[in-house]
mmCIF file of C-alpha atoms in Angstrom:
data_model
loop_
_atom_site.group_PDB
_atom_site.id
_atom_site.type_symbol
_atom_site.label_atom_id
_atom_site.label_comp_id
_atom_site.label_asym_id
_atom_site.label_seq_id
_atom_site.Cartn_x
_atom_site.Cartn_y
_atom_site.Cartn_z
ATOM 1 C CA UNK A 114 19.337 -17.867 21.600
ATOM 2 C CA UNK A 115 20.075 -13.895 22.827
ATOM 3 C CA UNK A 116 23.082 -13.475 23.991
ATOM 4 C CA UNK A 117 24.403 -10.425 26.307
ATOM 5 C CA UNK A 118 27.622 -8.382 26.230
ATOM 6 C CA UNK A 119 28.147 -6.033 28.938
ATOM 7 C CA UNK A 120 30.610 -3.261 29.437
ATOM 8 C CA UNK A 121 31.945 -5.251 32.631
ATOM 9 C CA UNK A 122 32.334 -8.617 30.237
ATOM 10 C CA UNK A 123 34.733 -6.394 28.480
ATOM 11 C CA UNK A 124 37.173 -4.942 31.366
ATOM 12 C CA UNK A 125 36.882 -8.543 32.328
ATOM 13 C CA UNK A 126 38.251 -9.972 29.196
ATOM 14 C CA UNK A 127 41.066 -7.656 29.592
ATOM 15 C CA UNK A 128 39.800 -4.831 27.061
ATOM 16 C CA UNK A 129 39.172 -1.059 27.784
ATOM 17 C CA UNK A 130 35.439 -0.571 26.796
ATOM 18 C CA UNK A 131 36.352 3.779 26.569
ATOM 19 C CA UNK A 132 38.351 2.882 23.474
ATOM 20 C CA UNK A 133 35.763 1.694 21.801
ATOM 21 C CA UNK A 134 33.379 3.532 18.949
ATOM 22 C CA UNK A 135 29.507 1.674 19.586
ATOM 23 C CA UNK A 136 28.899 2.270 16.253
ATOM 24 C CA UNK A 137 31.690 0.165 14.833
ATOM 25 C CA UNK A 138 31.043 -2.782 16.782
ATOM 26 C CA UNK A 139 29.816 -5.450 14.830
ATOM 27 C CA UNK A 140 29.730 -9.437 15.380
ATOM 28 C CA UNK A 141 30.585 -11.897 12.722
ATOM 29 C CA UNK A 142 30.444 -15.486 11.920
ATOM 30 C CA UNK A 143 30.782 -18.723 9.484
ATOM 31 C CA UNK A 144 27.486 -20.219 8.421
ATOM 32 C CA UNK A 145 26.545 -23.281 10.784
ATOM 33 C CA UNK A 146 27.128 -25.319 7.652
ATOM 34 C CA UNK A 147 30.052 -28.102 7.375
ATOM 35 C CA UNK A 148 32.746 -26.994 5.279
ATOM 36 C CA UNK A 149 33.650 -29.248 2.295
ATOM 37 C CA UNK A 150 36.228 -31.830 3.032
ATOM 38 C CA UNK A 151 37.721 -31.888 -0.773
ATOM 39 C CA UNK A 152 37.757 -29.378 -3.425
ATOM 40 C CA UNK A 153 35.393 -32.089 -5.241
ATOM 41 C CA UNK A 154 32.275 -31.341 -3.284
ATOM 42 C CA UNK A 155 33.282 -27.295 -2.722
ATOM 43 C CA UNK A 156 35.778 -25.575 -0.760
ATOM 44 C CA UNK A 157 35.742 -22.733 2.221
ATOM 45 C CA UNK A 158 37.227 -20.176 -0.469
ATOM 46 C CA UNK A 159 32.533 -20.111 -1.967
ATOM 47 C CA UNK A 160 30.735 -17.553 -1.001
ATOM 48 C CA UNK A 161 28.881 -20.091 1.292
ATOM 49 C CA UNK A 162 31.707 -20.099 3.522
ATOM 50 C CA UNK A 163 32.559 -17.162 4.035
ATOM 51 C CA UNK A 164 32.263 -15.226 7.612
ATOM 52 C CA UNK A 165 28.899 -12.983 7.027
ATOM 53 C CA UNK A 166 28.117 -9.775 9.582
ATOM 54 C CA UNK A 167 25.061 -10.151 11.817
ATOM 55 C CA UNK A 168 22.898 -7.648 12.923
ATOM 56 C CA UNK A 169 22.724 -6.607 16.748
ATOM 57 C CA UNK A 170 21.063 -4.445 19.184
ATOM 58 C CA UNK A 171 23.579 -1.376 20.679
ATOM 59 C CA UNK A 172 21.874 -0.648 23.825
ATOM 60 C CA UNK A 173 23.380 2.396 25.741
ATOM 61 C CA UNK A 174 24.266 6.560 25.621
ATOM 62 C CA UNK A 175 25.108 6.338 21.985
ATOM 63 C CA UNK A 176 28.385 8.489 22.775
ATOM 64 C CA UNK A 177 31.788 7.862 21.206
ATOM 65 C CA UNK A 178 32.703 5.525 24.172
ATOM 66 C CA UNK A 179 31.620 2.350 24.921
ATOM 67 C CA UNK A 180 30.114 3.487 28.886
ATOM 68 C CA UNK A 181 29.206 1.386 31.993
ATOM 69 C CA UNK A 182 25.525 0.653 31.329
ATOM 70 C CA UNK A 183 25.842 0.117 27.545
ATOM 71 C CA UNK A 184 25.286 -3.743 26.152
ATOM 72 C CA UNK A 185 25.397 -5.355 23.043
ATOM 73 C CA UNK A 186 22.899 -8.333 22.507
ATOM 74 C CA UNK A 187 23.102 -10.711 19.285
ATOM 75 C CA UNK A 188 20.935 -13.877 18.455
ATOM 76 C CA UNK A 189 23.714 -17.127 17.917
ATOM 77 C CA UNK A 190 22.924 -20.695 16.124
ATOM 78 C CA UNK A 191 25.166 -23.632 17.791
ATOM 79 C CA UNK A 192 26.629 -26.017 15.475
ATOM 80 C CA UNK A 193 23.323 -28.213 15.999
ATOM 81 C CA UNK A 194 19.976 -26.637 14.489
ATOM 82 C CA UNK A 195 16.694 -27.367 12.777
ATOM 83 C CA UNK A 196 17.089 -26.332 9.495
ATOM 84 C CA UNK A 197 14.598 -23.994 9.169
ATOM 85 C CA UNK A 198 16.191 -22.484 11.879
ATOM 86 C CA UNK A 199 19.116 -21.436 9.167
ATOM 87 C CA UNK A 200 17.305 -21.377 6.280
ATOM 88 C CA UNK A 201 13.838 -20.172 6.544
ATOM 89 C CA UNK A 202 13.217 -22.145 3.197
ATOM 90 C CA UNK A 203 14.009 -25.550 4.195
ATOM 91 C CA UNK A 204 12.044 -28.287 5.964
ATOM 92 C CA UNK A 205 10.523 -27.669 9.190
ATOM 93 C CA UNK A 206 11.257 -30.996 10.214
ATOM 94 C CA UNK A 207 15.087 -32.039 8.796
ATOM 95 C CA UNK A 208 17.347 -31.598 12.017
ATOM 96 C CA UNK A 209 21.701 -30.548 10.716
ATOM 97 C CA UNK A 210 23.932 -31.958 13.087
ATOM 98 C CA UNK A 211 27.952 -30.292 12.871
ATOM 99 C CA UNK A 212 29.989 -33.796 12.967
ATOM 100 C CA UNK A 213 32.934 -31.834 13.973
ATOM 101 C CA UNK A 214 32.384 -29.415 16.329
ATOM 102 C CA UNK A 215 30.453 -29.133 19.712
ATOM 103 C CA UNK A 216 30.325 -24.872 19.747
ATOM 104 C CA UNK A 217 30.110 -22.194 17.797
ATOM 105 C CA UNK A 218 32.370 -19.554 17.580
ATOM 106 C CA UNK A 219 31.136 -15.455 16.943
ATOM 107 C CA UNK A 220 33.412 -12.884 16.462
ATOM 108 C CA UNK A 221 32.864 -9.326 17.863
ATOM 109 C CA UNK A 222 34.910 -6.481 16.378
ATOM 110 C CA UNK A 223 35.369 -2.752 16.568
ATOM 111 C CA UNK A 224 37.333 0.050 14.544
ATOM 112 C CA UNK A 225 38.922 -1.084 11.348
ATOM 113 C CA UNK A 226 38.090 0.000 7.903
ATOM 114 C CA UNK A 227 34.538 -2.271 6.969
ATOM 115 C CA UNK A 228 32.834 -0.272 4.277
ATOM 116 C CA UNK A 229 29.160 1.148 5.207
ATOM 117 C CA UNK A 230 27.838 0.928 8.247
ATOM 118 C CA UNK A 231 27.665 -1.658 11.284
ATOM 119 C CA UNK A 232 24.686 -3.970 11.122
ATOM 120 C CA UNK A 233 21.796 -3.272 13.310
ATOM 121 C CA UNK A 234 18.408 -4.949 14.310
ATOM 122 C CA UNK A 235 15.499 -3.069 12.842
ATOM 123 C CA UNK A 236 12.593 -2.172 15.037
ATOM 124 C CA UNK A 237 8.958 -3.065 14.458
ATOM 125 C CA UNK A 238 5.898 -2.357 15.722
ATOM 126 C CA UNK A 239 4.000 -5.292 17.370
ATOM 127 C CA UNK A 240 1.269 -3.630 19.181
ATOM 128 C CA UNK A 241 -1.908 -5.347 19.739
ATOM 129 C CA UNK A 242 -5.184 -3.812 18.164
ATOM 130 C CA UNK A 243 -8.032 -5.751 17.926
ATOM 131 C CA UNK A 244 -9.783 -6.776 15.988
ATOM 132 C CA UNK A 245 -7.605 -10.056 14.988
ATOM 133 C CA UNK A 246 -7.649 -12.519 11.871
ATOM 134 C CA UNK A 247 -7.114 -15.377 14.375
ATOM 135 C CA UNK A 248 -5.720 -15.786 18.001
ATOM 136 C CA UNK A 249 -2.510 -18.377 18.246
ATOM 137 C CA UNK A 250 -2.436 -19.880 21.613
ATOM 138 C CA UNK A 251 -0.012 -22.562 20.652
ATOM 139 C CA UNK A 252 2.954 -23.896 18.227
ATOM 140 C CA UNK A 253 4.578 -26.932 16.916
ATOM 141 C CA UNK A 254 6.982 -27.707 19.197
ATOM 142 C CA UNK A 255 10.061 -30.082 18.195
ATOM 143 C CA UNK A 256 11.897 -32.450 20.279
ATOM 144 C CA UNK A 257 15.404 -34.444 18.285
ATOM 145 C CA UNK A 258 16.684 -36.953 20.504
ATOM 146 C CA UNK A 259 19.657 -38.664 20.039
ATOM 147 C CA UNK A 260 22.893 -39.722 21.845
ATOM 148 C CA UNK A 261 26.278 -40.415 19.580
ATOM 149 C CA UNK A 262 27.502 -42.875 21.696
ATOM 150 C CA UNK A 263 29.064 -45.873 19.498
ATOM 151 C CA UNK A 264 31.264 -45.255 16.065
ATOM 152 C CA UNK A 265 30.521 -46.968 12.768
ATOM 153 C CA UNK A 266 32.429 -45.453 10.314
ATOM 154 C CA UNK A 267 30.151 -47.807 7.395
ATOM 155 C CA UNK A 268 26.839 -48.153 8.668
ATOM 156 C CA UNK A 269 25.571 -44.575 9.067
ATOM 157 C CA UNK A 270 25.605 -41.133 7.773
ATOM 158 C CA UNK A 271 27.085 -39.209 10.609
ATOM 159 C CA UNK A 272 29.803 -41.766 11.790
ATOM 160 C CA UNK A 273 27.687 -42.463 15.277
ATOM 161 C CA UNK A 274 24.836 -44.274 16.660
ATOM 162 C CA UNK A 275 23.100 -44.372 19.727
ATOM 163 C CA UNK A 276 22.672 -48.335 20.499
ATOM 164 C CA UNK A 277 22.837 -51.797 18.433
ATOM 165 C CA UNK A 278 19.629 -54.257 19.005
ATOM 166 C CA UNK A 279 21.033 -57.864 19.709
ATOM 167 C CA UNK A 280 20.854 -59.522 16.415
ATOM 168 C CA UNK A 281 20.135 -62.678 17.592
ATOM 169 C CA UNK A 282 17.158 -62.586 19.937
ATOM 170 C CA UNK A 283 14.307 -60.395 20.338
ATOM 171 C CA UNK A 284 14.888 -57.365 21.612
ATOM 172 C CA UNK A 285 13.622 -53.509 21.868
ATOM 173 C CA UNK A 286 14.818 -50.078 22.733
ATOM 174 C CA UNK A 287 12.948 -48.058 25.128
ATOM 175 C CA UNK A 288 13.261 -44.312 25.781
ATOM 176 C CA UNK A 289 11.419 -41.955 28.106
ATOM 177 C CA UNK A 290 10.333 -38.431 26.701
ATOM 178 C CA UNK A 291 8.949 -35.737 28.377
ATOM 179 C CA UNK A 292 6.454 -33.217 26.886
ATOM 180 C CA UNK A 293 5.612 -29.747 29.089
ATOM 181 C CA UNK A 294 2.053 -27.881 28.165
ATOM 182 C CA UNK A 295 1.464 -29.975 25.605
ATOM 183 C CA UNK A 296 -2.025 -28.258 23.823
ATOM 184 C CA UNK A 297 -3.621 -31.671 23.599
ATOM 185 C CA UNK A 298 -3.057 -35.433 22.931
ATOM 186 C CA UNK A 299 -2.090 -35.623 19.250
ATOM 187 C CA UNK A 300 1.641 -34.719 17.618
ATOM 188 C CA UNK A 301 4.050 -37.344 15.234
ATOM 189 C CA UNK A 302 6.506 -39.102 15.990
ATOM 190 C CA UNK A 303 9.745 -39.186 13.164
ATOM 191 C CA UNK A 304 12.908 -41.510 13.481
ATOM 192 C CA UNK A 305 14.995 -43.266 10.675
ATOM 193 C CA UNK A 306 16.243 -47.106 10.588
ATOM 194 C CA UNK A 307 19.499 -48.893 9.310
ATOM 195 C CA UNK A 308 22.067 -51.269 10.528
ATOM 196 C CA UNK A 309 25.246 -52.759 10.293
ATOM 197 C CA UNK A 310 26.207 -55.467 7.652
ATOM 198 C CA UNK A 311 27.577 -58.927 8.884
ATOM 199 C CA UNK A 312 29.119 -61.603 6.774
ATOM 200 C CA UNK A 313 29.198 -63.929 9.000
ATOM 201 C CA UNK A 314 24.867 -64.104 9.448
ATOM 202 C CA UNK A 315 24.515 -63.182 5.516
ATOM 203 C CA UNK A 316 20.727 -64.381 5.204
ATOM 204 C CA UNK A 317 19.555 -62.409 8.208
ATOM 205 C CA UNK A 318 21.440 -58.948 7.741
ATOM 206 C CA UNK A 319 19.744 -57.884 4.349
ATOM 207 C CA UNK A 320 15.836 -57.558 5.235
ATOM 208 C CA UNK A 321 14.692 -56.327 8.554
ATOM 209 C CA UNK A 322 12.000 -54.927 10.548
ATOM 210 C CA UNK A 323 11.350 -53.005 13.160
ATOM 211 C CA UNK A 324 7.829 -52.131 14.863
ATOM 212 C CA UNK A 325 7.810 -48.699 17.420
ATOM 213 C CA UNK A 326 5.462 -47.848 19.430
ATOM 214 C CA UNK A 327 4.662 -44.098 21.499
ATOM 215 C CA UNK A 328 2.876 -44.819 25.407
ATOM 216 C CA UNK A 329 2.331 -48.461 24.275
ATOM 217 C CA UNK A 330 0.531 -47.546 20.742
ATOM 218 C CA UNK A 331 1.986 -49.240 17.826
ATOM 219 C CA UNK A 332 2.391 -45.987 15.436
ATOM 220 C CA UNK A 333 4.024 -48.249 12.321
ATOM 221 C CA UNK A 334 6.808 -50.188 11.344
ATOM 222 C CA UNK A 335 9.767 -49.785 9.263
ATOM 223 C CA UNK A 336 11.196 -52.090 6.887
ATOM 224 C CA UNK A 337 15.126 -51.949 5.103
ATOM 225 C CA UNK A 338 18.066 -53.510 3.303
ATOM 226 C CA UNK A 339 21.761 -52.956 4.390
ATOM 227 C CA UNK A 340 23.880 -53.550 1.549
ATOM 228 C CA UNK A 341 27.621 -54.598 1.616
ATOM 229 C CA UNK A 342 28.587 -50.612 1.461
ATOM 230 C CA UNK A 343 26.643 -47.681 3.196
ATOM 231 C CA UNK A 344 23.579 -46.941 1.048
ATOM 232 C CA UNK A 345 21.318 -43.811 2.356
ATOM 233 C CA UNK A 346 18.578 -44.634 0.629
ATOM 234 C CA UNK A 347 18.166 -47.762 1.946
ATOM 235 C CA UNK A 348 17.825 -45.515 5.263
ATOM 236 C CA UNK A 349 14.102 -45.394 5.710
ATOM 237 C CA UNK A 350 12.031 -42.857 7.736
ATOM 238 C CA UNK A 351 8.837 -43.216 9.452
ATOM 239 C CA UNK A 352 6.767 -39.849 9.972
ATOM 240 C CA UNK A 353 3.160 -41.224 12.223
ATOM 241 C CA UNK A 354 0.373 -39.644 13.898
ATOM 242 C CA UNK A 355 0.402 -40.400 17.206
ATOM 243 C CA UNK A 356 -3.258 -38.842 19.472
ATOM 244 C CA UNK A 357 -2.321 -40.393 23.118
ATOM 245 C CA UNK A 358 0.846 -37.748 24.184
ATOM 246 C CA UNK A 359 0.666 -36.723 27.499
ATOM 247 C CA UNK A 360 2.042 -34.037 29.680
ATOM 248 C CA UNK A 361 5.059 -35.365 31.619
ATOM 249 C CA UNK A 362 6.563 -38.453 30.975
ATOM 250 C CA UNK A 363 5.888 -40.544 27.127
ATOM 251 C CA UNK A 364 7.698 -43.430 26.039
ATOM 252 C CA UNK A 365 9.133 -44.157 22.768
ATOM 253 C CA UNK A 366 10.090 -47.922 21.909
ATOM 254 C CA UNK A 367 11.719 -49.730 18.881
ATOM 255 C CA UNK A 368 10.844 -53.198 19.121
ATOM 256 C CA UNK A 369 13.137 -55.637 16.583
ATOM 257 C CA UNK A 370 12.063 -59.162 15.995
ATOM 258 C CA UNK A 371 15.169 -62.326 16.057
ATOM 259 C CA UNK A 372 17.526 -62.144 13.490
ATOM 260 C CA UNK A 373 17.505 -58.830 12.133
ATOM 261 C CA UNK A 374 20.550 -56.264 12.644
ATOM 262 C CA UNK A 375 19.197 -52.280 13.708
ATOM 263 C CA UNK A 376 20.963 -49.398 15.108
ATOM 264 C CA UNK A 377 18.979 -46.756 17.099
ATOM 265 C CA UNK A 378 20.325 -43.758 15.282
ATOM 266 C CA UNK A 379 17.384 -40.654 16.429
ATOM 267 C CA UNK A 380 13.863 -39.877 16.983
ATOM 268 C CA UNK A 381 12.069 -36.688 16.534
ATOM 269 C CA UNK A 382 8.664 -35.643 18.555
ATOM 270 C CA UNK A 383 6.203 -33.232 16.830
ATOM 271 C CA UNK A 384 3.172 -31.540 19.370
ATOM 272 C CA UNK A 385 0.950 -28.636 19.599
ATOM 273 C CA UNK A 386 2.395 -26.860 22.470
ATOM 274 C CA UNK A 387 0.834 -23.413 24.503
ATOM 275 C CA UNK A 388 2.637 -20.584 24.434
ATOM 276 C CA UNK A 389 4.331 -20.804 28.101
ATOM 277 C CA UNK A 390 7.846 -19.550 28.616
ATOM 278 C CA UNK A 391 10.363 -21.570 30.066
ATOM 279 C CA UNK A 392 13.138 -20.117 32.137
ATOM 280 C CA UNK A 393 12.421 -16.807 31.165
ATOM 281 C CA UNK A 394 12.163 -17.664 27.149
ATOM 282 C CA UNK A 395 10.122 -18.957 24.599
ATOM 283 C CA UNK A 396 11.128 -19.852 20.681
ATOM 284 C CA UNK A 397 8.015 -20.381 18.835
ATOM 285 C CA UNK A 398 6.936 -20.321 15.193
ATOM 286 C CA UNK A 399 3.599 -19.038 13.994
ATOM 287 C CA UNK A 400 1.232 -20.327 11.567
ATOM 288 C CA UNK A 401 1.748 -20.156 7.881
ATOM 289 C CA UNK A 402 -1.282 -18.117 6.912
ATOM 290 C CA UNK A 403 -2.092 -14.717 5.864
ATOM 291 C CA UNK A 404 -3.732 -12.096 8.050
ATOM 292 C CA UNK A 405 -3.168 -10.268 11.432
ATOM 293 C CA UNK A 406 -2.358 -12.665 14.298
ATOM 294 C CA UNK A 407 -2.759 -12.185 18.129
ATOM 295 C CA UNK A 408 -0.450 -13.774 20.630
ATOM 296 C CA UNK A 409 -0.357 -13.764 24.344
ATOM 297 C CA UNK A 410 2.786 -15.522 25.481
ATOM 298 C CA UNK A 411 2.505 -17.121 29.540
ATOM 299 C CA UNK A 412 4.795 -17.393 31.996
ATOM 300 C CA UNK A 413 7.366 -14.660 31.386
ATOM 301 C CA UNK A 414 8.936 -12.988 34.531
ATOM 302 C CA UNK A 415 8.027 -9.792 35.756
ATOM 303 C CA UNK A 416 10.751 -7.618 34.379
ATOM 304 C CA UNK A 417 11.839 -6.385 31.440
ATOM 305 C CA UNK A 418 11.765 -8.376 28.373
ATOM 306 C CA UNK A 419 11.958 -8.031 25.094
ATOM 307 C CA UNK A 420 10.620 -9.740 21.806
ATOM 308 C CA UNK A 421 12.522 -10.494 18.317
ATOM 309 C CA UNK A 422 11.600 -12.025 15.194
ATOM 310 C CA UNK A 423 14.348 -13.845 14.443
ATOM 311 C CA UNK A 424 13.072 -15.665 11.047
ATOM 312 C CA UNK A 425 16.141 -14.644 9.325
ATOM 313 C CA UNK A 426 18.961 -15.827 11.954
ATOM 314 C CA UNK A 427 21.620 -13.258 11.106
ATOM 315 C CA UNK A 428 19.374 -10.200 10.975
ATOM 316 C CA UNK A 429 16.442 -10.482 13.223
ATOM 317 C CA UNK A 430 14.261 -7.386 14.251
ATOM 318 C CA UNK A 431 13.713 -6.166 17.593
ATOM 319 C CA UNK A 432 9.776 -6.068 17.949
ATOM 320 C CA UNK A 433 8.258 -3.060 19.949
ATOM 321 C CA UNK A 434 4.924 -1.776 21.373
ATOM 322 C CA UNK A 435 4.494 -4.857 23.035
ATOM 323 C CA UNK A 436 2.235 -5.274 25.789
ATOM 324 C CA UNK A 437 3.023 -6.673 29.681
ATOM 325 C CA UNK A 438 0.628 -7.808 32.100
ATOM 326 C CA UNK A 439 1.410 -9.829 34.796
ATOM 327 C CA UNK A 440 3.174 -12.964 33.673
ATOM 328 C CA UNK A 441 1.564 -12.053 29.775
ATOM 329 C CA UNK A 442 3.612 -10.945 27.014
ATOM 330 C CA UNK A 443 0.715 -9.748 23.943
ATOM 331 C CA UNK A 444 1.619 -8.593 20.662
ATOM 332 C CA UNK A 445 0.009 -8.468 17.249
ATOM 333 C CA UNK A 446 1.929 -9.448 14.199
ATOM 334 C CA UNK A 447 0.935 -9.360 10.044
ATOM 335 C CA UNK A 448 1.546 -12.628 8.643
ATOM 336 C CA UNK A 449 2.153 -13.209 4.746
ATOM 337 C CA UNK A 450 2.153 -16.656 4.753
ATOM 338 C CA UNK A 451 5.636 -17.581 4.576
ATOM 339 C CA UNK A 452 7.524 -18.756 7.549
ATOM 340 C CA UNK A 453 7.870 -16.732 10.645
ATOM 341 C CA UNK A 454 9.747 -17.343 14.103
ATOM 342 C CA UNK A 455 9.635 -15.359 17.504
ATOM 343 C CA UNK A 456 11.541 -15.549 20.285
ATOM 344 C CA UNK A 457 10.095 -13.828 23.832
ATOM 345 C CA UNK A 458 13.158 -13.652 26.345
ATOM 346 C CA UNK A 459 13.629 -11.556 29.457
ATOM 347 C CA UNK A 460 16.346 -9.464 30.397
ATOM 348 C CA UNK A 461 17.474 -12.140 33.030
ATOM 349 C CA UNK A 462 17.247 -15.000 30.915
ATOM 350 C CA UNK A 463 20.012 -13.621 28.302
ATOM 351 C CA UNK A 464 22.571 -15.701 27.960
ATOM 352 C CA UNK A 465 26.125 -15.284 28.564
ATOM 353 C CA UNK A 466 28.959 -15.832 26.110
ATOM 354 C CA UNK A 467 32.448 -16.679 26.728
ATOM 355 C CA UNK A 468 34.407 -14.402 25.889
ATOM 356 C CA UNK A 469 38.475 -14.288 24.376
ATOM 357 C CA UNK A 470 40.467 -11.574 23.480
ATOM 358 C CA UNK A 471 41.803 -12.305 20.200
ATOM 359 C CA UNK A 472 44.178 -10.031 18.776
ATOM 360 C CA UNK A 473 44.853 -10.538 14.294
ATOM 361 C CA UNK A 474 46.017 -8.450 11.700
ATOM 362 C CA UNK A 475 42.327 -9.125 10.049
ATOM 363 C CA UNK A 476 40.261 -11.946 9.437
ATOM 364 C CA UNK A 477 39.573 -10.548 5.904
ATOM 365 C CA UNK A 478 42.011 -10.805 2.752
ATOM 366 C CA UNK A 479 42.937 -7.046 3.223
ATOM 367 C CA UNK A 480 45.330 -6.310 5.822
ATOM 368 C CA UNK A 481 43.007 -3.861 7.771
ATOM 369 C CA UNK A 482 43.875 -4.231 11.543
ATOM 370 C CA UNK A 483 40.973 -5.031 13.284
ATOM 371 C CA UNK A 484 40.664 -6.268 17.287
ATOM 372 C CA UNK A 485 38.929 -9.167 17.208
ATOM 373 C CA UNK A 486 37.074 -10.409 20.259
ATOM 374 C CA UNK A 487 36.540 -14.316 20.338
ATOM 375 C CA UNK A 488 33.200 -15.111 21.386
ATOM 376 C CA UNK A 489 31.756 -18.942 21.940
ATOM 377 C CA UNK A 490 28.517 -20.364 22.643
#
């Protein structure tokens, strides 16, 4: 999401906002990628891994000095994201999970001797003027559950799973989800099957089946073989249609007939939702088609707001000309097609970093001194 700096976040990390240039402030981070664990599969010292600038939005005087009143505001990835969400490019439904680390660390700088200028968000005009190509009133929104709660180091691709099925009876997993303005009744329903191997109940631990069903529905049934070592192909998803969501509480179950071995590893929930803020903020995608699109976004505060397309993660543009009505946020946007993501947030619902005054020679190969400010989400 957006998150706020403030000249008073400063003092209060212990660093004099007047000695600070605006215009050499700039925030940095590592791609939410894993790095490579061996110099077989990589290593930090690719361009991949490397700490990359992203662009922000100076808000203030524009003097020399950093001044009560001025702010900073970036966009920031955590260490868990859809992938899309990284790479515009990828899969709208593949889900990266960081098996290390639980937050993500940005790094806000000032002075030193970068060449060219600081990164900043460029502005664009989103103001609404009929006539449309087509009005969006909703979006696929995307719900990954999981809890990492037991460790099998064998059995699965991350290290964790969320429950075991008894083996030796009949048994299910149940789980309540709950959707909020869902657009109507249909969506999918994703999750992924394995389990452990056991040589002591050989005959039952290589074929086994498992049945799930969404508010009571069956939706399908998955099938696999767990080999003697971890094999991910044997790792089978199921991707169903499911047309009987509701608003508010949905159930999810993974029924498992005697004898077979299953982990619960993750599901994923797919639905038409409207376009109704929550807390002040709404991230929503908009169709892949061509053509001028009108939005009206619900629900936002009174107040100021503002509106960002943040398709590209580590340089998203500030969208202007806007219009506010009430609760409304409407805008008009020119869409080519290819993937495109918004996010509608108002001034209250920015969200805070914590911030940690760092202080390196440089976190470059160059011995430039540089004050680094440590910044986690």
């Amino acid at each position: 999401g957006f998150y706020l700096i403030t000249y008073n976040d400063l003092l209060t990390a212990g660093i004099d906002p007047s000695g600070i240039d605006p215009a050499t402030m700039r925030i940095f981070s590592y791609p939410p990628y894993v790095q490579p664990d061996s110099i077989d599969t990589g290593g930090s010292f690719e361009e991949d891994f490397h700490l990359s600038e992203h662009a922000v939005l100076y808000i203030g005087a524009g003097s020399d000095e950093f001044m009560p009143g001025d702010s900073l505001i970036f966009y920031g990835l955590g260490v868990d994201a859809w992938a899309d969400d990284i790479d515009p490019s990828a899969s709208h439904r593949d889900y990266v999970e960081h098996p290390y680390d639980r937050e993500n660390v940005y790094w806000l700088t000032w002075g030193g001797e970068f060449t060219g200028d600081a990164r900043r968000m460029e502005p664009r005009s989103v103001d609404p003027t009929p006539p449309y190509d087509r009005e969006v009133t909703s979006y696929e929104a995307r719900m990954h559950i999981e809890l990492d709660l037991l460790y099998d180091a064998v059995h699965t691709d991350d290290r964790w799973y969320w429950k075991s099925i008894d083996p030796d009876v009949s048994s299910s997993f149940s789980n309540k989800f709950i959707l909020d303005a869902p657009a109507g009744p249909s969506g999918a329903v994703r999750t992924q099957a394995y389990g452990p191997w056991d040589g002591e109940n050989i005959p039952n631990n290589f074929n086994n089946t498992a049945n799930y069903y969404v508010n009571g529905a069956n939706i399908g049934s998955l099938t696999w073989t767990v080999s003697y070592d971890f094999e991910p192909s044997f790792m089978p998803i199921l991707e169903a249609p499911v047309t009987n969501l509701e608003s508010g509480d949905n159930s999810f179950v993974a029924y498992k007939p005697e004898g077979g071995n299953m982990y619960i590893l993750w599901y994923e929930v797919f639905y038409e939702r409207l376009l109704r803020a929550v807390s002040g903020s709404l991230d929503f995608n908009a169709p892949q088609s061509a053509g001028s699109a009108h939005f009206v976004v619900h629900d936002m505060p009174v107040g100021p707001a503002f509106l960002f397309d943040v398709t590209e993660h580590e340089s998203p543009s500030v969208l202007t000309a806007y219009r506010r009505a009430a609760d409304q946020l409407e805008f008009e946007d020119s869409l080519d097609g290819s993937p495109r993501q918004y996010m509608a947030v108002s001034t209250s619902a920015l969200a805070r970093p914590e911030l940690e005054r760092t202080q390196v020679s440089s976190l470059r190969d160059d011995p430039a001194s540089v004050s680094y400010t440590h910044l986690t989400l």
